[in-house]
């Protein structure tokens, strides 16, 4: 059974029974080398990273003799280098784990992430398969800071206000005395400049 996920694949055997087999040996291949064992790592900047592990399973008790798991990371950005990384290793005695990741190095943004498992029982699990189509772009700006909290009550209006605000000052410029309206005959005025007029005298 071959399960494709973007540019990655898990390749497993067709004979599947829920038995407790174990991995006892393996062979690995990367983009630049190969060897015996059940783990593989490949890491390149602006070049393809590839790993494949063929894991040998105990039989009996399990009729599955082997399964293959592989990962591939091959992404580029026009404006910055990209690190492509693939690792495969044993998660437990019967499970192999694949991790593939592409990171835009200029902005430190993740372009692609793939995480999956395969085991001697013929199971395959895709844990994460993520692509950011804007991973090569600059990160978005941070949100604006929240407004300052209300810490006191305006003695003139009775309204909660941020620190630093104060009551208005009335000055008699022409020495005619102050002629103020009563509360009943007041007017609506946008005192706080927030588009919500207050009725005041």
Short mmCIF file of N, CA and C in Angstrom, two decimals, residues 23 56 61 83 103 108 167 191:
data_model
loop_
_atom_site.label_atom_id
_atom_site.label_comp_id
_atom_site.label_asym_id
_atom_site.label_seq_id
_atom_site.Cartn_x
_atom_site.Cartn_y
_atom_site.Cartn_z
N UNK A 23 11.06 -4.91 14.56
CA UNK A 23 12.05 -4.61 13.53
C UNK A 23 13.39 -5.17 14.01
N UNK A 56 13.22 -4.53 8.17
CA UNK A 56 12.96 -5.96 8.19
C UNK A 56 12.25 -6.33 9.49
N UNK A 61 6.41 -14.21 14.51
CA UNK A 61 4.99 -14.52 14.35
C UNK A 61 4.29 -13.72 13.28
N UNK A 83 16.19 25.51 3.89
CA UNK A 83 16.76 24.29 4.44
C UNK A 83 15.75 23.16 4.32
N UNK A 103 12.35 24.92 5.74
CA UNK A 103 12.32 26.20 6.44
C UNK A 103 12.97 27.28 5.60
N UNK A 108 12.84 32.58 8.67
CA UNK A 108 12.60 31.56 9.68
C UNK A 108 11.21 30.98 9.65
N UNK A 167 -9.52 66.52 33.14
CA UNK A 167 -10.76 67.28 32.93
C UNK A 167 -10.48 68.52 32.08
N UNK A 191 -17.28 64.32 23.49
CA UNK A 191 -16.23 64.77 24.39
C UNK A 191 -14.98 63.89 24.30
#
